[in-house]
Short mmCIF file of C-alpha atoms in Angstrom, two decimals:
data_model
loop_
_atom_site.label_atom_id
_atom_site.label_comp_id
_atom_site.label_asym_id
_atom_site.label_seq_id
_atom_site.Cartn_x
_atom_site.Cartn_y
_atom_site.Cartn_z
CA MET D 1 -24.26 -35.25 -71.64
CA ARG D 2 -22.74 -33.25 -68.80
CA PRO D 3 -19.09 -32.14 -69.21
CA LEU D 4 -16.49 -33.39 -66.75
CA ILE D 5 -14.15 -30.91 -65.12
CA SER D 6 -11.27 -33.26 -65.83
CA ALA D 7 -11.89 -32.89 -69.57
CA PHE D 8 -11.44 -29.14 -69.34
CA LEU D 9 -8.48 -29.35 -66.99
CA ALA D 10 -6.62 -31.60 -69.39
CA LEU D 11 -6.67 -28.81 -71.97
CA THR D 12 -5.52 -25.98 -69.71
CA PRO D 13 -2.08 -24.84 -68.57
CA VAL D 14 -0.91 -26.04 -65.18
CA ALA D 15 -0.29 -22.53 -63.82
CA PHE D 16 -3.26 -21.27 -61.79
CA ALA D 17 -4.07 -17.75 -60.61
CA GLN D 18 -2.99 -18.41 -57.02
CA TYR D 19 -2.02 -22.06 -57.25
CA VAL D 20 0.19 -24.32 -59.29
CA LEU D 21 -0.77 -27.89 -60.12
CA GLU D 22 0.96 -30.37 -57.83
CA ASP D 23 -0.69 -33.71 -58.61
CA ASP D 24 -3.28 -35.13 -60.97
CA TYR D 25 -4.55 -38.34 -59.44
CA LEU D 26 -6.32 -39.53 -62.57
CA ALA D 27 -3.25 -39.10 -64.78
CA GLY D 28 -0.77 -41.90 -65.35
CA GLY D 29 -2.99 -44.57 -63.83
CA PHE D 30 -5.13 -43.83 -60.78
CA ALA D 31 -3.81 -46.72 -58.66
CA SER D 32 -0.19 -45.69 -59.16
CA HIS D 33 -0.69 -42.69 -56.88
CA TRP D 34 -1.94 -44.68 -53.90
CA ASN D 35 -1.00 -47.30 -51.35
CA PHE D 36 -3.73 -49.85 -50.69
CA PHE D 37 -4.26 -50.33 -46.96
CA THR D 38 -4.85 -54.01 -46.14
CA ASP D 39 -4.32 -54.26 -42.36
CA ASP D 40 -7.11 -54.75 -39.85
CA ASP D 41 -9.22 -51.61 -39.61
CA PRO D 42 -7.80 -49.36 -36.86
CA THR D 43 -11.33 -48.26 -35.96
CA ASN D 44 -12.63 -51.82 -35.50
CA GLY D 45 -14.88 -51.78 -38.54
CA TYR D 46 -16.57 -54.84 -40.02
CA VAL D 47 -14.53 -54.43 -43.19
CA ASP D 48 -11.96 -56.34 -45.23
CA TYR D 49 -9.73 -53.82 -46.98
CA VAL D 50 -8.28 -55.52 -50.06
CA ASP D 51 -5.14 -54.97 -52.13
CA GLU D 52 -5.04 -53.44 -55.59
CA ALA D 53 -5.09 -56.73 -57.50
CA THR D 54 -8.07 -58.01 -55.53
CA ALA D 55 -9.88 -54.70 -55.88
CA VAL D 56 -9.50 -54.80 -59.67
CA SER D 57 -10.36 -58.48 -60.09
CA SER D 58 -13.44 -58.23 -57.88
CA GLY D 59 -14.73 -55.03 -59.49
CA LEU D 60 -14.14 -52.76 -56.51
CA LEU D 61 -11.77 -50.56 -58.55
CA SER D 62 -12.20 -49.74 -62.22
CA THR D 63 -11.81 -46.95 -64.75
CA LEU D 64 -14.85 -46.13 -66.87
CA VAL D 65 -14.73 -45.33 -70.58
CA ASN D 66 -15.07 -41.60 -69.82
CA GLY D 67 -12.01 -41.75 -67.55
CA SER D 68 -13.86 -41.57 -64.23
CA VAL D 69 -12.71 -43.94 -61.49
CA PHE D 70 -15.08 -46.27 -59.62
CA LEU D 71 -14.15 -47.16 -56.03
CA GLY D 72 -16.66 -49.38 -54.27
CA VAL D 73 -17.48 -52.35 -52.07
CA ASP D 74 -18.73 -55.91 -52.46
CA SER D 75 -22.51 -55.72 -52.85
CA THR D 76 -23.03 -59.35 -53.90
CA ASN D 77 -21.82 -61.71 -51.18
CA PRO D 78 -22.50 -62.06 -47.44
CA GLY D 79 -19.68 -60.75 -45.29
CA THR D 80 -17.17 -63.25 -43.90
CA GLY D 81 -13.97 -63.13 -41.87
CA ARG D 82 -12.90 -59.53 -41.23
CA GLY D 83 -16.05 -58.20 -42.87
CA ARG D 84 -17.37 -56.78 -46.13
CA PRO D 85 -14.68 -56.31 -48.83
CA SER D 86 -13.89 -52.65 -49.47
CA VAL D 87 -11.02 -50.35 -50.44
CA ARG D 88 -9.00 -47.86 -48.43
CA ILE D 89 -6.45 -45.92 -50.46
CA GLU D 90 -3.77 -43.64 -48.99
CA SER D 91 -1.77 -41.21 -51.10
CA LYS D 92 1.89 -42.06 -51.63
CA LYS D 93 2.62 -38.36 -51.37
CA ASN D 94 2.56 -36.37 -48.13
CA TYR D 95 1.38 -32.76 -48.03
CA ASN D 96 2.74 -29.93 -45.88
CA ASN D 97 2.28 -26.15 -45.68
CA GLY D 98 -1.15 -26.04 -47.21
CA GLY D 99 -2.74 -26.34 -50.60
CA LEU D 100 -6.02 -26.46 -52.47
CA PHE D 101 -7.64 -29.87 -52.90
CA ILE D 102 -10.37 -29.99 -55.55
CA ILE D 103 -12.32 -33.19 -56.13
CA ASP D 104 -15.09 -33.65 -58.70
CA LEU D 105 -17.38 -36.52 -57.74
CA ALA D 106 -20.15 -37.89 -59.94
CA HIS D 107 -21.33 -40.10 -57.07
CA MET D 108 -20.47 -40.67 -53.42
CA PRO D 109 -21.47 -43.37 -50.93
CA GLY D 110 -23.72 -42.49 -48.04
CA GLY D 111 -27.12 -42.99 -46.48
CA GLN D 112 -26.87 -46.78 -46.12
CA CYS D 113 -27.15 -48.36 -42.68
CA GLY D 114 -23.72 -49.52 -41.56
CA SER D 115 -21.74 -47.38 -44.01
CA TRP D 116 -18.99 -44.99 -42.94
CA PRO D 117 -17.38 -43.35 -45.98
CA ALA D 118 -14.73 -40.67 -45.72
CA TYR D 119 -12.49 -38.42 -47.81
CA TRP D 120 -9.85 -36.93 -45.56
CA LEU D 121 -6.28 -35.90 -44.72
CA ILE D 122 -4.29 -37.28 -41.78
CA GLY D 123 -0.72 -37.29 -40.49
CA PRO D 124 1.39 -40.31 -39.49
CA GLY D 125 0.64 -39.91 -35.78
CA GLY D 126 -3.13 -39.84 -36.17
CA ALA D 127 -4.90 -36.66 -35.12
CA ASP D 128 -1.89 -35.70 -32.98
CA THR D 129 -0.19 -34.83 -36.28
CA GLY D 130 -3.35 -33.33 -37.69
CA GLU D 131 -6.47 -34.44 -39.51
CA VAL D 132 -8.98 -32.78 -41.83
CA ASP D 133 -12.22 -34.64 -42.54
CA MET D 134 -13.62 -33.17 -45.75
CA ILE D 135 -16.44 -35.67 -46.35
CA GLU D 136 -17.69 -37.98 -43.62
CA ALA D 137 -20.95 -39.34 -42.23
CA ILE D 138 -22.52 -42.62 -41.10
CA ASN D 139 -25.61 -44.79 -41.50
CA THR D 140 -28.67 -42.83 -42.67
CA ASP D 141 -27.07 -39.40 -42.23
CA THR D 142 -28.13 -36.93 -44.91
CA THR D 143 -25.56 -34.20 -44.24
CA ASN D 144 -21.76 -34.02 -44.21
CA LEU D 145 -19.82 -33.52 -40.97
CA MET D 146 -16.48 -31.78 -41.59
CA SER D 147 -13.81 -31.48 -38.93
CA VAL D 148 -10.26 -30.41 -38.11
CA LYS D 149 -8.22 -32.19 -35.44
CA THR D 150 -4.91 -31.18 -33.91
CA GLY D 151 -2.62 -32.47 -31.18
CA ARG D 152 -2.10 -29.08 -29.52
CA GLU D 153 -4.16 -26.08 -28.45
CA CYS D 154 -6.31 -24.84 -31.31
CA THR D 155 -9.86 -23.49 -31.48
CA ILE D 156 -12.32 -22.01 -33.95
CA SER D 157 -15.29 -19.66 -33.64
CA GLN D 158 -18.41 -18.78 -35.59
CA GLN D 159 -17.67 -17.46 -39.09
CA VAL D 160 -19.73 -16.52 -42.14
CA MET D 161 -20.58 -19.85 -43.76
CA THR D 162 -23.60 -21.90 -44.77
CA GLY D 163 -22.74 -24.81 -42.47
CA THR D 164 -23.61 -25.11 -38.78
CA LEU D 165 -20.87 -24.82 -36.15
CA GLU D 166 -20.94 -27.91 -33.92
CA THR D 167 -17.78 -27.98 -31.77
CA THR D 168 -14.97 -25.44 -31.35
CA ASP D 169 -12.01 -27.23 -29.70
CA CYS D 170 -9.78 -28.80 -32.36
CA ASN D 171 -7.31 -30.29 -29.84
CA VAL D 172 -8.08 -34.00 -29.48
CA ASN D 173 -6.24 -34.03 -26.15
CA THR D 174 -8.68 -31.58 -24.56
CA GLY D 175 -11.76 -31.55 -26.78
CA GLY D 176 -11.90 -35.29 -27.40
CA VAL D 177 -11.90 -37.14 -30.69
CA VAL D 178 -14.60 -34.84 -32.03
CA GLY D 179 -12.11 -32.07 -32.82
CA CYS D 180 -13.69 -28.87 -34.11
CA SER D 181 -16.57 -29.64 -36.44
CA ILE D 182 -19.07 -28.06 -38.80
CA ASP D 183 -22.19 -29.75 -40.18
CA SER D 184 -23.09 -29.02 -43.79
CA ALA D 185 -26.80 -28.58 -42.91
CA SER D 186 -27.86 -29.31 -46.52
CA PRO D 187 -28.95 -32.78 -47.74
CA PHE D 188 -27.53 -31.97 -51.18
CA THR D 189 -23.97 -32.02 -49.84
CA TYR D 190 -23.88 -35.74 -49.05
CA GLY D 191 -25.13 -39.17 -50.08
CA GLY D 192 -28.37 -39.52 -51.98
CA GLY D 193 -29.07 -35.79 -52.14
CA PHE D 194 -25.63 -35.12 -53.61
CA ASN D 195 -26.04 -37.94 -56.13
CA SER D 196 -29.51 -36.77 -57.19
CA LEU D 197 -27.88 -33.63 -58.61
CA ASP D 198 -25.31 -35.59 -60.62
CA GLY D 199 -22.71 -34.93 -57.94
CA GLY D 200 -20.55 -31.86 -57.75
CA VAL D 201 -17.27 -30.41 -56.53
CA TYR D 202 -15.70 -30.16 -53.08
CA ALA D 203 -12.83 -27.67 -52.80
CA THR D 204 -10.74 -27.51 -49.63
CA GLU D 205 -8.27 -24.69 -49.07
CA TRP D 206 -5.70 -25.25 -46.33
CA VAL D 207 -3.56 -22.26 -45.33
CA ALA D 208 -1.69 -21.47 -42.11
CA GLU D 209 -4.67 -19.50 -40.79
CA GLY D 210 -7.23 -22.27 -41.26
CA VAL D 211 -9.21 -24.57 -43.53
CA THR D 212 -12.09 -23.49 -45.76
CA ILE D 213 -14.37 -25.91 -47.60
CA TRP D 214 -16.70 -25.07 -50.50
CA TYR D 215 -19.27 -27.32 -52.13
CA PHE D 216 -20.60 -26.60 -55.62
CA GLN D 217 -23.53 -28.38 -57.23
CA ARG D 218 -22.89 -29.62 -60.77
CA SER D 219 -24.93 -26.76 -62.22
CA ALA D 220 -23.07 -24.10 -60.22
CA ILE D 221 -19.38 -25.01 -60.52
CA PRO D 222 -17.37 -21.76 -60.82
CA ALA D 223 -16.00 -21.00 -64.26
CA ASP D 224 -12.46 -20.64 -62.92
CA ILE D 225 -12.53 -24.22 -61.62
CA THR D 226 -13.88 -25.49 -64.93
CA ALA D 227 -11.19 -23.52 -66.77
CA GLY D 228 -8.44 -24.94 -64.59
CA THR D 229 -7.58 -21.58 -62.96
CA PRO D 230 -9.18 -21.88 -59.51
CA ASP D 231 -9.36 -18.68 -57.47
CA PRO D 232 -11.00 -19.16 -54.05
CA SER D 233 -11.32 -15.40 -53.57
CA LEU D 234 -14.12 -15.49 -56.17
CA TRP D 235 -16.16 -18.31 -54.65
CA GLY D 236 -18.25 -16.48 -52.10
CA VAL D 237 -19.55 -17.83 -48.80
CA PRO D 238 -18.09 -21.28 -48.05
CA LEU D 239 -19.77 -24.37 -46.71
CA ALA D 240 -17.37 -24.49 -43.75
CA LYS D 241 -14.73 -22.09 -42.43
CA PHE D 242 -12.28 -23.25 -39.78
CA LEU D 243 -10.45 -20.01 -38.90
CA THR D 244 -8.06 -21.40 -36.31
CA SER D 245 -6.31 -19.82 -33.34
CA CYS D 246 -3.23 -21.91 -34.16
CA ASN D 247 -0.93 -22.06 -37.18
CA LEU D 248 -2.27 -25.07 -39.07
CA ASN D 249 0.93 -25.45 -41.06
CA GLU D 250 2.57 -26.39 -37.77
CA ASN D 251 -0.28 -28.70 -36.77
CA LEU D 252 -1.02 -30.53 -40.03
CA ILE D 253 2.15 -32.53 -40.61
CA ASN D 254 2.93 -34.93 -43.49
CA GLN D 255 -0.72 -35.23 -44.45
CA GLN D 256 -1.86 -38.16 -46.60
CA LEU D 257 -5.03 -38.05 -48.66
CA ILE D 258 -7.29 -40.99 -47.86
CA MET D 259 -10.49 -42.26 -49.46
CA ASN D 260 -12.24 -45.25 -47.96
CA ILE D 261 -15.56 -46.90 -47.22
CA ASP D 262 -15.69 -48.41 -43.75
CA PHE D 263 -18.52 -50.32 -42.10
CA CYS D 264 -19.72 -50.22 -38.50
CA GLY D 265 -16.74 -49.93 -36.13
CA ASP D 266 -16.25 -47.29 -33.45
CA TYR D 267 -18.55 -44.80 -35.18
CA ALA D 268 -21.28 -46.27 -37.39
CA GLY D 269 -21.45 -49.42 -35.25
CA ASN D 270 -21.41 -47.64 -31.92
CA PRO D 271 -24.61 -48.63 -30.04
CA PHE D 272 -25.17 -44.97 -29.21
CA TYR D 273 -25.81 -44.32 -32.90
CA TRP D 274 -27.11 -47.66 -34.14
CA ASP D 275 -29.70 -48.06 -31.39
CA ASN D 276 -30.93 -44.49 -31.88
CA ASP D 277 -31.34 -44.81 -35.64
CA PRO D 278 -34.85 -46.30 -36.02
CA THR D 279 -34.31 -47.17 -39.69
CA CYS D 280 -31.17 -49.18 -39.02
CA LYS D 281 -32.19 -50.68 -35.69
CA SER D 282 -35.44 -52.00 -37.19
CA GLN D 283 -33.48 -54.01 -39.77
CA ALA D 284 -30.89 -55.66 -37.53
CA ASP D 285 -30.01 -55.74 -33.86
CA THR D 286 -26.39 -54.80 -34.55
CA CYS D 287 -24.52 -53.02 -37.31
CA ASN D 288 -22.30 -56.03 -38.02
CA ASP D 289 -25.34 -58.28 -38.47
CA PHE D 290 -26.85 -55.92 -41.01
CA VAL D 291 -23.67 -55.41 -43.03
CA GLN D 292 -22.87 -59.12 -43.05
CA ASN D 293 -26.26 -60.30 -44.28
CA ASN D 294 -27.50 -57.56 -46.62
CA PRO D 295 -25.02 -57.19 -49.49
CA SER D 296 -27.55 -55.69 -51.91
CA ALA D 297 -28.05 -52.76 -49.53
CA PHE D 298 -24.65 -51.49 -50.67
CA GLU D 299 -25.17 -51.36 -54.44
CA GLN D 300 -24.99 -47.55 -54.27
CA THR D 301 -22.08 -47.48 -51.83
CA TYR D 302 -19.27 -46.27 -54.05
CA TRP D 303 -17.20 -43.27 -55.07
CA LEU D 304 -17.17 -42.19 -58.73
CA ILE D 305 -14.30 -39.75 -59.17
CA ASN D 306 -14.15 -37.44 -62.18
CA SER D 307 -11.02 -35.60 -61.09
CA LEU D 308 -8.77 -35.02 -58.08
CA ARG D 309 -6.04 -32.38 -58.42
CA PRO D 310 -4.24 -30.93 -55.37
CA THR D 311 -2.54 -27.60 -56.03
CA THR D 312 0.06 -25.49 -54.20
CA ARG D 313 -0.06 -21.76 -53.44
CA THR D 314 2.25 -19.55 -55.49
CA ASN D 315 2.13 -16.51 -53.17
CA HIS D 316 3.79 -17.72 -50.00
CA ASP D 317 3.58 -14.41 -48.16
CA TYR D 318 2.87 -16.06 -44.82
CA LYS D 319 5.94 -17.26 -42.92
CA PRO D 320 5.09 -19.43 -39.92
CA THR D 321 7.24 -18.83 -36.85
CA PRO D 322 9.30 -21.71 -35.47
CA ARG D 323 7.63 -23.81 -32.82
CA ALA D 324 8.77 -23.38 -29.25
CA ASP D 325 8.58 -27.10 -28.62
CA ASP D 326 10.81 -28.39 -31.38
CA ASP D 327 11.45 -31.61 -29.51
CA TYR D 328 7.74 -32.41 -29.54
CA LYS D 329 7.15 -35.99 -30.67
CA PRO D 330 3.50 -36.82 -31.40
CA THR D 331 2.25 -40.17 -30.23
CA PRO D 332 -0.77 -42.00 -31.62
CA ARG D 333 -3.91 -41.77 -29.52
CA THR D 334 -5.71 -44.74 -28.07
CA ASN D 335 -9.30 -43.68 -27.85
CA HIS D 336 -11.45 -46.74 -27.61
CA ASP D 337 -12.80 -45.58 -24.25
CA TYR D 338 -14.22 -42.36 -25.60
CA GLU D 339 -17.76 -41.27 -24.85
CA PRO D 340 -19.70 -39.91 -27.83
CA THR D 341 -20.78 -36.29 -27.54
CA PRO D 342 -24.24 -35.37 -28.88
CA ARG D 343 -24.35 -32.67 -31.54
CA THR D 344 -26.33 -29.50 -31.14
CA ASN D 345 -28.90 -30.43 -33.79
CA HIS D 346 -30.65 -32.95 -31.58
CA ASP D 347 -32.57 -34.74 -34.29
CA TYR D 348 -29.26 -36.14 -35.56
CA GLU D 349 -26.33 -36.94 -33.29
CA PRO D 350 -23.19 -38.38 -34.88
CA THR D 351 -19.58 -37.78 -33.77
CA PRO D 352 -16.54 -37.61 -36.09
CA ARG D 353 -14.07 -40.38 -36.79
CA ALA D 354 -12.56 -42.32 -33.95
CA ASP D 355 -9.44 -43.47 -35.74
CA ASP D 356 -6.96 -41.23 -33.99
CA ASP D 357 -4.91 -44.25 -32.93
CA TYR D 358 -4.19 -45.06 -36.58
#
């Protein structure tokens, strides 16, 4: 039987080489760390986000005997009303001034027509107060599209990484809702390919100078992560490196962690993507029709979380300078008129989340 990182972390001190433990989301009851979002989906998805009690009673949220947490969707009944029952959880805690977010997943959703799963950070004003999409894709995508979004001028450029640079303008007010984005390029980083290897670890380091994301297959998780003393300086070439021209600590404000599984909506259900996905289009004329009438298609659409432990840097040698526009008040975007932008790898053309008006 494979060991879980969480089992090792539970036995180690909370002081890390460069980081100190801030939160353990599987300690003290997983649900106690989150708010359950139950409003209508801000991205117009065919989804019914349910509360904690409903999620537990209907089997969408449960804790396994090994301590892992299952977070899934209804894969039994036809969709009704607002759409297919699912869960969207938002951390009660807000994060500022960076950190290291390490998640060990035994399984992730992905690869199913109509699905739009995401693991991400976002501020209270949508992308105008910053957003980092760490895991996100739609429909039959086989790779992960990571992105950073800001409300002010901010760009990235090509860096040493295994992912493929897609877009370079992070400012949603000039570059559109795409933000700056990097495709993982490997089918083992997302969905079925990720799950075929018994999952793995995503580690996201946010510092003032940028965001760096690593992915480690189960068989190649660094010893320092397993030991509970993560040191990103030892991890080698990352999956994605967003070295930004702006100070991200001033652009990522009051960030909440979010995990959700959406359906259709402004991204997966956009005709630009649905109509150009031959697998999905051949099964239903629209995304909503497919998701409503094919519950069994979503039996593998779930997160299985072994551990999630954000940490904080101990060496705060970087001091961001005060902003010149201290009276700046971000306002939520309304972006339902956006035009999707094709990606550079033309055999696969998704665009990042369109929920900047959340």
